[in-house]
Coordinates of C-alpha atoms in Angstrom, one line a residue:
X10 CA 20.0 29.6 -13.9
X11 CA 18.4 27.2 -11.3
X12 CA 15.0 26.8 -9.6
X13 CA 13.7 24.8 -6.6
X14 CA 10.2 23.5 -6.5
X15 CA 7.8 23.4 -3.5
X16 CA 8.6 21.0 -0.7
X17 CA 6.7 17.7 -0.7
X18 CA 6.3 15.9 2.6
X19 CA 7.4 12.3 2.0
X20 CA 7.8 10.6 5.5
X21 CA 7.4 11.4 9.2
X22 CA 10.8 10.7 10.8
X23 CA 9.7 11.2 14.4
X24 CA 12.7 13.0 16.0
X25 CA 14.0 14.0 12.6
X26 CA 17.3 12.3 13.0
X27 CA 17.9 11.3 9.4
X28 CA 20.7 9.0 8.5
X29 CA 20.5 8.5 4.8
X30 CA 18.3 8.5 1.6
X31 CA 19.4 6.2 -1.2
X32 CA 18.3 4.1 -4.2
X33 CA 16.0 1.1 -3.8
X34 CA 14.7 -1.8 -5.9
X35 CA 12.4 0.3 -8.0
X36 CA 13.4 3.6 -9.8
X37 CA 10.6 5.5 -8.2
X38 CA 11.4 4.2 -4.7
X39 CA 13.9 5.5 -2.1
X40 CA 15.4 3.7 0.9
X41 CA 15.3 5.9 4.1
X42 CA 17.4 5.1 7.2
X43 CA 16.4 7.2 10.1
X44 CA 16.5 7.6 13.9
X45 CA 19.2 4.8 14.0
X46 CA 16.2 2.4 14.4
X47 CA 14.1 2.4 11.3
X48 CA 14.4 1.5 7.6
X49 CA 11.6 2.4 5.2
X50 CA 11.1 2.1 1.4
X51 CA 8.9 5.0 0.2
X52 CA 7.4 5.5 -3.3
X53 CA 8.1 9.1 -4.1
X54 CA 5.2 9.6 -6.5
X55 CA 2.5 8.6 -3.9
X56 CA 4.6 9.3 -0.7
X57 CA 3.5 5.9 0.6
X58 CA 5.6 3.6 2.6
X59 CA 5.7 0.2 0.8
X60 CA 8.2 -1.6 3.1
X61 CA 9.4 -1.0 6.6
X62 CA 11.7 -2.7 9.1
X63 CA 13.1 -1.8 12.6
X64 CA 15.7 -3.1 15.0
X65 CA 15.2 -4.4 18.5
X66 CA 15.5 -2.1 21.5
X67 CA 19.1 -1.6 22.5
X68 CA 20.4 -2.0 19.0
X69 CA 21.3 0.8 16.6
X70 CA 21.8 1.2 12.8
X71 CA 25.3 2.6 12.3
X72 CA 25.6 2.7 8.5
X73 CA 23.2 3.9 5.8
X74 CA 21.1 1.0 4.3
X75 CA 22.0 0.3 0.7
X76 CA 20.3 -1.8 -2.0
X77 CA 22.4 -4.2 -4.1
X78 CA 21.1 -6.2 -7.0
X79 CA 23.0 -9.3 -6.0
X80 CA 22.6 -9.3 -2.2
X81 CA 19.4 -7.2 -1.7
X82 CA 19.3 -4.8 1.3
X83 CA 22.4 -4.4 3.5
X84 CA 22.9 -2.4 6.7
X85 CA 25.2 -2.4 9.8
X86 CA 24.1 -3.0 13.4
X87 CA 26.2 -1.7 16.2
X88 CA 29.3 -1.3 14.0
X89 CA 30.1 -5.1 14.1
X90 CA 27.2 -6.9 12.4
X91 CA 26.1 -6.8 8.7
X92 CA 22.5 -7.8 7.9
X93 CA 21.3 -8.9 4.5
X94 CA 17.7 -9.4 3.5
X95 CA 15.4 -9.3 0.5
X96 CA 12.6 -6.9 -0.2
X97 CA 10.1 -9.6 0.7
X98 CA 11.6 -10.4 4.1
X99 CA 9.1 -9.7 6.9
X100 CA 11.0 -10.5 10.1
X101 CA 14.1 -8.3 10.3
X102 CA 15.6 -10.4 13.1
X103 CA 15.6 -13.6 11.0
X104 CA 17.6 -12.2 8.1
X105 CA 21.1 -13.2 7.2
X106 CA 23.8 -11.9 9.6
X107 CA 27.6 -11.6 9.4
X108 CA 29.7 -10.6 12.3
X109 CA 33.1 -8.8 12.1
X110 CA 35.9 -8.0 14.4
X111 CA 36.7 -4.5 13.2
X112 CA 34.2 -1.6 13.4
X113 CA 32.5 -1.0 10.0
X114 CA 32.2 2.5 8.8
X115 CA 30.0 2.1 5.8
X116 CA 28.7 -0.3 3.1
X117 CA 29.0 0.8 -0.5
X118 CA 27.1 -0.6 -3.5
X119 CA 28.0 -0.5 -7.2
X120 CA 26.0 -2.1 -9.9
X121 CA 27.5 -5.4 -11.1
X122 CA 29.8 -5.9 -8.1
X123 CA 29.6 -7.5 -4.7
X124 CA 28.9 -4.9 -1.9
X125 CA 32.1 -3.1 -0.6
X126 CA 32.8 -2.7 3.1
X127 CA 34.8 0.2 4.5
X128 CA 36.1 -0.2 8.0
X129 CA 37.0 2.6 10.5
X130 CA 40.6 1.5 10.4
X131 CA 40.7 2.1 6.6
X132 CA 40.3 -1.5 5.4
X133 CA 38.4 -1.8 2.1
X134 CA 37.3 -5.0 0.5
X135 CA 34.2 -6.8 -0.8
X136 CA 31.9 -8.3 1.7
X137 CA 33.1 -11.9 1.4
X138 CA 36.7 -11.0 1.9
X139 CA 36.7 -8.1 4.3
X140 CA 37.7 -10.3 7.3
X141 CA 41.1 -10.9 5.7
X142 CA 41.8 -7.2 5.1
X143 CA 44.1 -4.9 7.1
X144 CA 43.5 -1.2 7.7
X145 CA 45.9 1.6 6.9
X146 CA 44.6 4.3 9.2
X147 CA 45.9 5.2 12.7
X148 CA 43.9 5.8 15.9
X149 CA 42.3 9.2 15.7
X150 CA 42.1 9.3 11.9
X151 CA 38.5 10.1 10.7
X152 CA 36.9 9.1 7.4
X153 CA 35.0 12.2 6.3
X154 CA 33.6 10.8 3.1
X155 CA 33.8 7.5 1.2
X156 CA 32.2 6.6 -2.1
X157 CA 32.4 3.9 -4.8
X158 CA 32.6 4.7 -8.5
X159 CA 32.8 2.7 -11.7
X160 CA 35.5 4.3 -13.9
X161 CA 36.3 2.6 -17.3
X162 CA 34.7 -0.6 -16.0
X163 CA 37.0 -0.6 -12.9
X164 CA 35.7 -0.4 -9.4
X165 CA 37.2 2.5 -7.5
X166 CA 36.6 3.5 -3.8
X167 CA 37.7 7.0 -2.7
X168 CA 38.1 7.9 1.0
X169 CA 38.7 11.5 2.2
X170 CA 40.4 11.1 5.6
X171 CA 41.1 13.8 8.2
X172 CA 44.3 13.0 10.1
X173 CA 44.9 13.7 13.8
X174 CA 46.7 17.0 12.9
X175 CA 43.6 18.1 10.9
X176 CA 45.3 17.6 7.6
X177 CA 43.5 15.8 4.8
X178 CA 44.4 12.7 2.7
X179 CA 42.7 11.2 -0.3
X180 CA 43.0 7.4 -0.3
X181 CA 42.2 5.6 -3.6
X182 CA 41.4 1.9 -3.6
X183 CA 41.2 0.3 -7.1
X184 CA 39.9 -3.2 -7.6
X185 CA 41.4 -5.5 -10.3
X186 CA 38.9 -7.9 -12.0
X187 CA 41.7 -10.1 -13.2
X188 CA 43.1 -11.3 -9.9
X189 CA 40.4 -9.9 -7.5
X190 CA 42.9 -7.8 -5.6
X191 CA 43.0 -4.1 -4.4
X192 CA 45.6 -1.5 -5.0
X193 CA 45.9 1.5 -2.6
X194 CA 47.3 4.9 -3.2
X195 CA 47.5 7.8 -0.7
X196 CA 47.8 11.5 -1.6
X197 CA 48.1 14.4 0.8
X198 CA 45.6 17.3 0.3
X199 CA 47.0 20.7 1.2
X200 CA 44.2 23.3 1.0
X201 CA 45.9 25.6 3.5
X202 CA 42.7 26.2 5.6
X203 CA 42.9 26.0 9.3
X204 CA 39.2 26.0 10.2
X205 CA 37.2 22.7 10.6
X206 CA 35.5 21.0 7.7
X207 CA 31.7 21.5 7.7
X208 CA 30.6 19.2 4.9
X209 CA 31.9 17.5 1.7
X210 CA 30.5 15.6 -1.3
X211 CA 31.8 13.6 -4.3
X212 CA 30.4 13.3 -7.8
X213 CA 31.7 11.5 -10.9
X214 CA 32.3 13.4 -14.2
X215 CA 33.4 11.0 -16.9
X216 CA 36.8 9.6 -15.8
X217 CA 37.3 12.1 -13.1
X218 CA 35.7 12.6 -9.6
X219 CA 35.2 16.0 -8.0
X220 CA 35.2 16.3 -4.3
X221 CA 33.9 19.6 -2.9
X222 CA 35.1 20.5 0.7
X223 CA 33.3 23.3 2.5
X224 CA 35.0 24.7 5.6
X225 CA 33.3 26.5 8.6
X226 CA 35.0 29.7 7.4
X227 CA 32.9 29.6 4.2
X228 CA 35.7 28.7 1.9
X229 CA 34.7 26.1 -0.7
X230 CA 37.5 24.0 -2.3
X231 CA 37.3 21.5 -5.1
X232 CA 39.5 18.4 -5.6
X233 CA 39.6 17.1 -9.2
X234 CA 40.7 13.4 -8.8
X235 CA 41.8 11.1 -11.6
X236 CA 41.8 7.7 -9.9
X237 CA 43.3 5.8 -12.9
X238 CA 46.3 8.1 -13.1
X239 CA 46.6 8.9 -9.4
X240 CA 46.5 12.6 -9.8
X241 CA 44.7 15.3 -7.8
X242 CA 44.3 19.0 -8.6
X243 CA 42.9 21.4 -6.0
X244 CA 41.4 24.8 -6.3
X245 CA 39.4 27.3 -4.3
X246 CA 36.0 27.8 -5.9
X247 CA 34.4 30.6 -3.9
X248 CA 33.6 31.9 -0.4
X249 CA 30.1 31.4 1.0
X250 CA 28.5 33.7 3.5
X251 CA 25.6 33.2 5.9
X252 CA 26.5 29.7 6.8
X253 CA 24.8 28.2 9.9
X254 CA 26.3 25.8 12.5
X255 CA 24.8 22.8 10.8
X256 CA 25.0 22.7 7.0
X257 CA 25.0 20.0 4.2
X258 CA 26.0 20.2 0.6
X259 CA 25.4 18.1 -2.6
X260 CA 27.1 18.6 -6.0
X261 CA 24.4 18.9 -8.8
X262 CA 26.6 19.4 -11.8
X263 CA 29.9 20.9 -12.8
X264 CA 28.9 24.5 -11.8
X265 CA 26.0 24.1 -9.3
X266 CA 25.8 22.9 -5.8
X267 CA 22.8 22.6 -3.4
X268 CA 23.3 23.7 0.2
X269 CA 20.9 23.2 3.1
X270 CA 21.3 25.4 6.1
X271 CA 22.1 28.8 4.6
X272 CA 20.6 32.0 5.8
X273 CA 19.0 34.7 3.7
X274 CA 17.5 37.6 5.7
X275 CA 15.6 36.1 8.6
X276 CA 15.1 32.7 6.9
X277 CA 17.1 29.5 6.9
X278 CA 16.6 27.2 4.0
X279 CA 17.8 25.4 0.9
X280 CA 19.6 27.1 -2.0
X281 CA 21.3 26.4 -5.3
X282 CA 24.7 28.1 -5.7
X283 CA 26.6 28.7 -8.9
X284 CA 30.3 28.2 -8.2
X285 CA 31.4 29.5 -11.6
X286 CA 29.9 33.0 -11.1
X287 CA 29.8 32.9 -7.2
X288 CA 26.1 33.5 -7.2
X289 CA 23.2 32.2 -5.2
X290 CA 20.6 31.5 -7.9
X291 CA 17.6 30.5 -5.9
X292 CA 16.6 30.0 -2.3
X293 CA 13.7 28.1 -0.7
X294 CA 13.1 28.8 3.0
X295 CA 12.3 26.1 5.5
X296 CA 8.7 26.3 6.8
X297 CA 9.6 24.7 10.1
X298 CA 12.5 24.8 12.6
X299 CA 15.7 23.2 11.2
X300 CA 17.2 20.2 13.0
X301 CA 20.5 20.5 14.8
X302 CA 22.3 18.2 12.4
X303 CA 20.8 18.8 9.0
X304 CA 21.6 16.4 6.1
X305 CA 21.0 16.9 2.4
X306 CA 20.7 14.0 -0.1
X307 CA 20.3 13.6 -3.9
X308 CA 18.3 10.7 -5.2
X309 CA 16.1 10.1 -8.3
X310 CA 16.9 13.6 -9.6
X311 CA 15.4 15.2 -6.4
X312 CA 16.8 16.7 -3.2
X313 CA 15.8 15.3 0.2
X314 CA 16.2 16.9 3.6
X315 CA 14.4 16.7 7.0
X316 CA 13.3 19.3 9.4
X317 CA 10.4 19.6 11.8
X318 CA 10.1 15.7 12.1
X319 CA 9.3 15.4 8.4
X320 CA 11.4 14.3 5.4
X321 CA 10.8 16.6 2.5
X322 CA 11.5 16.2 -1.2
X323 CA 12.3 19.1 -3.6
X324 CA 12.3 19.0 -7.4
X325 CA 14.9 21.3 -9.0
X326 CA 16.2 22.3 -12.4
X327 CA 19.6 23.7 -13.4
X328 CA 20.6 25.3 -16.7
X329 CA 24.0 26.6 -17.7
X330 CA 24.4 30.1 -16.3
X331 CA 25.2 33.2 -18.5
X332 CA 25.9 36.8 -17.6
X333 CA 22.3 37.7 -18.4
X334 CA 20.8 35.1 -16.1
X335 CA 22.9 36.2 -13.0
X336 CA 22.4 39.9 -13.2
X337 CA 20.8 41.2 -10.0
X338 CA 21.1 37.9 -8.2
X339 CA 24.2 38.5 -6.1
X340 CA 22.2 39.8 -3.2
X341 CA 19.1 37.7 -3.6
X342 CA 16.6 37.8 -0.7
X343 CA 14.3 35.1 0.6
X344 CA 11.1 37.0 -0.2
X345 CA 12.1 37.3 -3.9
X346 CA 11.8 33.6 -4.6
X347 CA 11.2 32.7 -8.2
X348 CA 8.0 30.6 -8.5
X349 CA 8.3 27.4 -10.4
X350 CA 5.9 24.7 -11.6
X351 CA 4.8 22.3 -8.9
X352 CA 6.1 18.8 -8.5
X353 CA 5.0 16.3 -11.1
X354 CA 4.1 18.9 -13.8
X355 CA 5.9 20.2 -16.9
X356 CA 8.0 23.2 -16.1
X357 CA 7.0 26.3 -18.1
X358 CA 7.9 29.9 -18.0
X359 CA 5.0 31.5 -15.9
X360 CA 3.1 34.4 -17.4
X361 CA 2.5 37.5 -15.4
X362 CA -1.2 36.8 -14.9
X363 CA -0.5 33.2 -13.8
X364 CA 2.1 34.4 -11.2
X365 CA -0.4 37.0 -9.8
X366 CA -3.1 34.3 -9.7
X367 CA -0.8 31.8 -7.9
X368 CA 0.4 34.5 -5.5
X369 CA -3.2 35.4 -4.6
X370 CA -3.9 31.7 -3.8
X371 CA -0.9 31.4 -1.7
X372 CA -1.6 34.6 0.3
X373 CA -5.2 33.5 1.1
X374 CA -4.0 30.0 2.1
X375 CA -1.3 31.4 4.3
X376 CA -4.0 33.5 6.1
X377 CA -6.3 30.5 6.4
X378 CA -3.5 28.5 7.9
X379 CA -2.8 31.1 10.6
X380 CA -5.1 30.7 13.6
X381 CA -4.4 34.3 14.7
X382 CA -5.5 35.9 11.4
X383 CA -8.7 33.9 10.8
X384 CA -10.4 33.2 14.1
X385 CA -14.0 32.3 13.3
X386 CA -15.7 29.9 10.9
X387 CA -17.7 32.6 9.0
X388 CA -14.5 34.4 7.8
X389 CA -12.8 31.1 7.2
X390 CA -15.6 29.9 4.9
X391 CA -15.8 33.2 3.0
X392 CA -12.0 33.2 2.3
X393 CA -12.0 29.6 1.4
X394 CA -14.8 30.1 -1.2
X395 CA -12.6 32.6 -2.9
X396 CA -9.8 30.1 -3.6
X397 CA -12.0 27.1 -3.9
X398 CA -12.2 27.1 -7.8
X399 CA -8.5 27.7 -8.0
X400 CA -7.2 25.0 -5.7
X401 CA -6.7 22.6 -8.7
X402 CA -3.8 24.8 -9.7
X403 CA -1.9 24.1 -6.5
X404 CA -0.3 20.7 -5.9
X405 CA -2.0 18.8 -3.0
X406 CA 1.3 17.6 -1.6
X407 CA 2.9 21.1 -1.4
X408 CA 3.9 22.5 1.9
X409 CA 1.4 25.3 1.7
X410 CA -1.5 22.8 1.3
X411 CA 0.0 20.7 4.1
X412 CA -0.3 23.5 6.6
X413 CA -3.8 24.5 5.4
X414 CA -5.2 21.0 5.7
X415 CA -3.5 20.6 9.0
X416 CA -5.3 23.7 10.3
X417 CA -8.7 22.3 9.1
X418 CA -8.1 19.0 10.9
X419 CA -6.8 20.4 14.2
X420 CA -8.9 23.6 14.6
X421 CA -10.4 23.5 18.2
X422 CA -12.9 26.4 17.9
X423 CA -14.8 25.0 14.9
X424 CA -14.7 22.1 12.5
X425 CA -14.9 23.1 8.8
X426 CA -17.0 20.2 7.6
X427 CA -17.9 21.6 4.2
X428 CA -14.3 22.5 3.5
X429 CA -13.0 19.1 4.5
X430 CA -15.6 17.4 2.4
X431 CA -14.5 19.5 -0.6
X432 CA -10.8 18.5 0.0
X433 CA -11.8 14.8 0.2
X434 CA -13.9 14.9 -3.0
X435 CA -11.1 16.7 -4.9
X436 CA -8.5 14.3 -3.4
X437 CA -6.5 17.3 -2.1
X438 CA -5.6 15.7 1.3
X439 CA -1.8 15.2 1.5
X440 CA -1.0 11.6 2.1
X441 CA 1.1 12.3 5.2
X442 CA -2.0 13.8 6.9
X443 CA -4.2 10.8 6.2
X444 CA -3.9 9.5 9.7
X445 CA -4.8 13.0 11.1
X446 CA -7.8 13.1 8.8
X447 CA -9.2 9.9 10.2
X448 CA -8.5 10.9 13.8
X449 CA -10.4 14.2 13.2
X450 CA -13.4 12.6 11.5
X451 CA -13.7 10.0 14.2
X452 CA -13.4 12.6 16.9
X453 CA -16.2 14.7 15.4
X454 CA -18.2 11.6 14.5
X455 CA -18.4 12.5 10.9
X456 CA -19.5 9.1 9.5
X457 CA -20.7 10.7 6.3
X458 CA -17.2 12.0 5.5
X459 CA -15.7 8.6 6.3
X460 CA -18.1 7.2 3.7
X461 CA -16.9 9.9 1.2
X462 CA -13.3 8.8 1.8
X463 CA -14.0 5.3 0.8
X464 CA -15.7 6.5 -2.4
X465 CA -13.1 9.1 -3.5
X466 CA -9.7 8.1 -2.1
X467 CA -8.2 4.8 -3.1
X468 CA -4.8 4.9 -1.5
X469 CA -5.6 4.6 2.3
X470 CA -3.0 3.5 4.8
X471 CA -3.7 0.2 6.6
X472 CA -3.7 1.8 10.0
X473 CA -6.5 4.2 8.8
X474 CA -8.5 1.2 7.5
X475 CA -8.3 -0.5 10.9
X476 CA -9.3 2.7 12.7
X477 CA -12.4 3.1 10.6
X478 CA -13.2 -0.6 11.0
X479 CA -13.0 -0.3 14.8
X480 CA -15.0 2.9 14.8
X481 CA -17.9 1.6 12.6
X482 CA -18.2 -1.7 14.5
X483 CA -18.4 0.2 17.8
X484 CA -21.2 2.6 16.6
X485 CA -24.7 2.2 17.8
X486 CA -27.4 1.7 15.1
X487 CA -29.0 5.1 15.9
X488 CA -25.6 6.8 15.0
X489 CA -25.8 5.2 11.5
X490 CA -29.4 6.1 10.6
X491 CA -28.3 9.0 8.5
X492 CA -26.2 6.8 6.3
X493 CA -28.9 4.4 5.2
X494 CA -28.5 3.3 1.6
X495 CA -32.0 1.9 1.1
X496 CA -30.8 -1.6 1.5
X497 CA -32.9 -4.1 3.4
X498 CA -31.4 -6.4 6.0
X499 CA -30.0 -9.7 4.8
X500 CA -31.3 -12.8 6.5
X501 CA -28.8 -14.4 8.8
X502 CA -26.3 -11.4 8.6
X503 CA -24.9 -10.5 12.0
X504 CA -24.6 -6.8 10.9
X505 CA -27.1 -4.2 10.0
X506 CA -27.4 -3.2 6.3
X507 CA -25.6 0.1 7.0
X508 CA -22.7 -1.4 8.9
X509 CA -22.5 -4.1 6.2
X510 CA -22.1 -1.4 3.5
X511 CA -19.2 0.3 5.4
X512 CA -17.5 -3.0 6.2
X513 CA -17.7 -4.2 2.6
X514 CA -16.2 -1.0 1.3
X515 CA -13.3 -1.4 3.7
X516 CA -12.8 -5.1 2.8
X517 CA -12.6 -4.1 -0.9
X518 CA -9.8 -1.5 -0.4
X519 CA -6.2 -2.4 -1.4
X520 CA -3.8 -3.1 1.4
X521 CA -0.4 -4.7 2.2
X522 CA -0.8 -7.8 4.3
X523 CA 2.4 -7.2 6.2
X524 CA 1.3 -3.8 7.4
X525 CA -2.3 -4.9 7.9
X526 CA -1.2 -7.7 10.3
X527 CA 0.6 -5.0 12.4
X528 CA -2.4 -2.7 12.4
X529 CA -5.3 -5.1 13.2
X530 CA -3.9 -5.2 16.7
X531 CA -5.7 -1.9 17.3
X532 CA -9.1 -3.5 16.9
X533 CA -10.8 -4.3 20.2
X534 CA -11.4 -8.0 20.8
X535 CA -15.2 -7.5 20.8
X536 CA -15.0 -6.0 17.3
X537 CA -12.6 -8.7 16.2
X538 CA -15.2 -11.4 17.1
X539 CA -17.9 -9.4 15.4
X540 CA -15.8 -9.1 12.2
X541 CA -15.0 -12.8 12.2
X542 CA -18.7 -13.6 12.5
X543 CA -19.4 -11.4 9.5
X544 CA -16.5 -12.9 7.5
X545 CA -17.9 -16.4 8.3
X546 CA -21.3 -15.3 7.1
X547 CA -19.8 -14.2 3.8
X548 CA -18.0 -17.5 3.4
X549 CA -21.2 -19.5 4.2
X550 CA -23.7 -17.4 2.2
X551 CA -25.3 -18.9 -0.9
X552 CA -24.8 -17.5 -4.5
X553 CA -28.4 -16.2 -4.6
X554 CA -28.1 -14.2 -1.4
X555 CA -24.7 -12.8 -2.2
X556 CA -26.1 -10.9 -5.2
X557 CA -28.3 -8.9 -2.7
X558 CA -25.3 -7.7 -0.8
X559 CA -24.1 -4.2 -2.0
X560 CA -20.4 -4.0 -2.9
X561 CA -19.8 -7.6 -1.7
X562 CA -16.0 -8.4 -1.4
X563 CA -14.5 -11.3 -3.4
X564 CA -13.7 -14.6 -1.9
X565 CA -10.0 -13.8 -2.1
X566 CA -10.5 -10.5 -0.2
X567 CA -12.5 -12.3 2.5
X568 CA -9.8 -15.0 3.0
X569 CA -7.0 -12.4 3.0
X570 CA -8.7 -10.4 5.8
X571 CA -9.4 -13.6 7.7
X572 CA -5.7 -14.6 7.6
X573 CA -4.5 -11.1 8.8
X574 CA -7.0 -11.0 11.7
X575 CA -6.2 -14.5 12.8
X576 CA -2.4 -13.7 12.7
X577 CA -2.8 -10.4 14.5
X578 CA -4.9 -11.8 17.4
X579 CA -3.6 -15.3 17.4
X580 CA -2.8 -15.7 21.1
X581 CA -6.0 -13.9 22.3
X582 CA -8.2 -16.0 20.0
X583 CA -6.7 -19.3 21.3
X584 CA -7.0 -18.5 25.0
X585 CA -10.4 -16.8 25.0
X586 CA -13.5 -19.0 25.4
X587 CA -15.6 -16.3 23.6
X588 CA -13.8 -17.0 20.4
X589 CA -14.3 -20.8 20.4
X590 CA -17.7 -20.8 18.7
X591 CA -16.7 -18.6 15.7
X592 CA -13.4 -20.5 15.3
X593 CA -15.2 -23.8 15.2
X594 CA -17.6 -22.5 12.6
X595 CA -14.8 -21.0 10.5
X596 CA -12.9 -24.3 10.6
X597 CA -16.0 -26.2 9.5
X598 CA -16.8 -24.0 6.6
X599 CA -13.1 -23.8 5.4
X600 CA -12.8 -27.6 5.7
X601 CA -15.9 -28.2 3.7
X602 CA -14.8 -25.7 1.0
X603 CA -11.4 -27.3 0.7
X604 CA -13.0 -30.7 0.3
X605 CA -15.3 -29.2 -2.4
X606 CA -12.5 -27.7 -4.4
X607 CA -10.5 -30.9 -4.1
X608 CA -13.4 -32.7 -5.7
X609 CA -13.6 -30.1 -8.4
X610 CA -9.9 -30.7 -9.2
X611 CA -10.6 -34.4 -9.4
X612 CA -13.6 -33.8 -11.6
X613 CA -11.6 -31.6 -13.9
X614 CA -9.2 -34.4 -14.6
X615 CA -12.0 -36.8 -15.5
X616 CA -13.6 -34.2 -17.7
X617 CA -10.3 -33.7 -19.5
X618 CA -10.1 -37.4 -20.2
X619 CA -13.7 -37.5 -21.4
X620 CA -13.1 -34.6 -23.6
X621 CA -10.1 -36.2 -25.3
X622 CA -12.0 -39.5 -25.9
X623 CA -15.2 -38.0 -27.2
X624 CA -13.6 -35.4 -29.4
X625 CA -15.0 -35.1 -32.9
X626 CA -12.3 -36.4 -35.3
X627 CA -11.0 -33.7 -37.6
X628 CA -10.6 -34.2 -41.3
X629 CA -7.0 -34.6 -42.4
X630 CA -5.9 -32.1 -45.1
X631 CA -4.8 -34.4 -47.9
X632 CA -2.8 -32.9 -50.7
X633 CA -2.5 -34.0 -54.3
X634 CA 0.0 -36.7 -53.2
X635 CA 0.2 -38.5 -50.0
X636 CA 1.4 -41.8 -48.4
X637 CA -0.9 -43.6 -45.9
X638 CA 0.1 -46.8 -44.0
X639 CA -2.8 -49.2 -43.3
X640 CA -2.6 -51.7 -40.5
X641 CA -4.6 -55.0 -40.8
X642 CA -5.9 -56.1 -37.4

C-alpha cells in the first residue's frame, strides 16, 4: 500500500529545466541546480531560498551541484572546470577553481571521503588525483547512471554504460583505503531488450545495490549487484503501460518505485508502482503541463519534480503490500485518488465524514479558481464564505490553495479585498506567491493590507520588503491619511508619523543581507536619499525622543540597513551631488559614535582596575587547624 500527498510548490525554476535536487548542509535543506545557470539552497519546511548563486553569461553548469562535508559545495562549469565554495561564499566567480583536460561527467559525494570525479571517458578518482587517471571507455560510449556507495566501509562507484552497439555494461570501481588505489571490474549486462533505455536508478540495500532499468517498450528490469564479490543477477520485474515520451523513475524500497510521466485516463502525473504484485498503488495527476524532459528526485524522504516552471515536493508513504491491499487496484483511475493527510501533519486513516468534508472544500475551491465558473464578485464572495471556516483543514502550501490564491491576486474583473485580507490574517498565502501578493496590493493601492502583512506574516522575501519600502516612500501624504495610528509627528523627523510607522515595521523585519543588497537596487534614487535621511535621524536622535517613536528599530537593525543601502547604491551615491549632504552627515555621526564607544571601552578598563583595588576583602574560611606565614616588613 502506498500514498502520495498533495504537491507543495518549493521553487520557481523559470523555464523548468531542472538538473538536480540533492542534499545540502542542513537536513531540512535541499540543493537545487536548474536552468544550467542557477544553484539555490531551499529550506523545504518554509519553501524559502536561503542561498543562491549563478554563473556568468556564456557559461553553463554541466553537472549536478553536490555538498561535501570536507570541501563544501562542488559543481562543474562547461565540462572542464570544477568550482568549490563554502555556504557563506557570496561571489560565485571568486570561489576556488580547478581546470581539467578531460570532460567531467559528474561529481559524487560520500560522507567521510574526498569528492569523487567521474569523467566522460570512464576515468574515476578522487578530486585531488583525477588528473593522473586514464579512462576505459571508447568514443561513443555513454554513461547512463553513476553513483557512489559506502559498502562495508569501502567506497564503491558503479557506472552503468551503454556501448555503441546499445549493449549495457556495469563498471565497478572500488577504492582501497590502505594504499589509496582503485580497482576496476567490468561486467556485461544482457537483458535481451532491443528498445532504447528510458530511465534508470540505483539504490543500496545492505551489501547489495539494485539498479532498475526501464525501457521505452515498458519492460522494467532489475540488476542485483554485489560489488565486493563482483556478481550481478538480472531479472525482469514487470511491464508498465501508459508510458509517455519523457519519464523518470526513483526506487523507494525493495518493492516500490515512483514514476513521473505515466498516464492514467486523460491525466499525466506521478505514481507509485508495486513491482512485486505488478500494481499501480496510487496516482497523483500533474496540475500543469509537463515539461519535455521530466526528472524525478528523491531527497529528505520526499519526491521532487518540476512542471509548469515550478519545482514541486511530494510527501509519500509506503507499506508492505498484501493481497488484501491490492484488490481492485490493477485498473486504478486518476479520479479515484486516495486522499491522504497534508504535508507536515501526522498521517491518519480518514473517516468517511472527514473525506466528504475535505472533498466539499476541494470542489468549492476548484470552482473559485476557475474564472469561467465564477465570473462575478457576489458569487465569489458567497462561495468563499461557505469554506471560510474550513480552510484551516487545508494546507496553505497545497497546489489547490496555490491556484485559488493566484486567482484572487490576478483577477481582472474585481479585486476580492475581504478574501485576501482573511488569507493574510490566517497566514494562508503560499510562500511562492508572496511576490505576486505584493504586486497585486501595490497595483490596487491597498496600503491597509500591506500594513496587515507586516503584522501577521514574519517570513517576507527581501525583494518584497524593498518593493513595499519603495512604494511607501513614493506615496503622497493624502494617500496615507486612512492609516493614521494616532501618533504625533516627531520633531526633526524627515518623515510623517504614518510613513515612519511603516518604515519602522519594515526595518524590524528579518532579512538576509546578501539577498537584501541585491534587492535594494530596485529602490529609486530619490527614495534612497529619503531613507538615508531617516536612518541618519534614527542614529542622531536622543534617548528621550526615541521612546516616542512607535516600533523603533534597534541600533543594529539601523546599521545593517545602512550598510546594505550603501553597498547596493555605492557608485550612484559617490557620483551624485545630491547625496553629498546626507553622506557627510552620516560620516560625522558614525565617527562621533565610534569615538564615543572607544572611550567607553577605555573607561571599562579603568573601572575594572578600580573595582579590583576597592573590592571589600573577604573573610578567609579558617578551619580547626591552619598554617599562616607572616612577613615582617
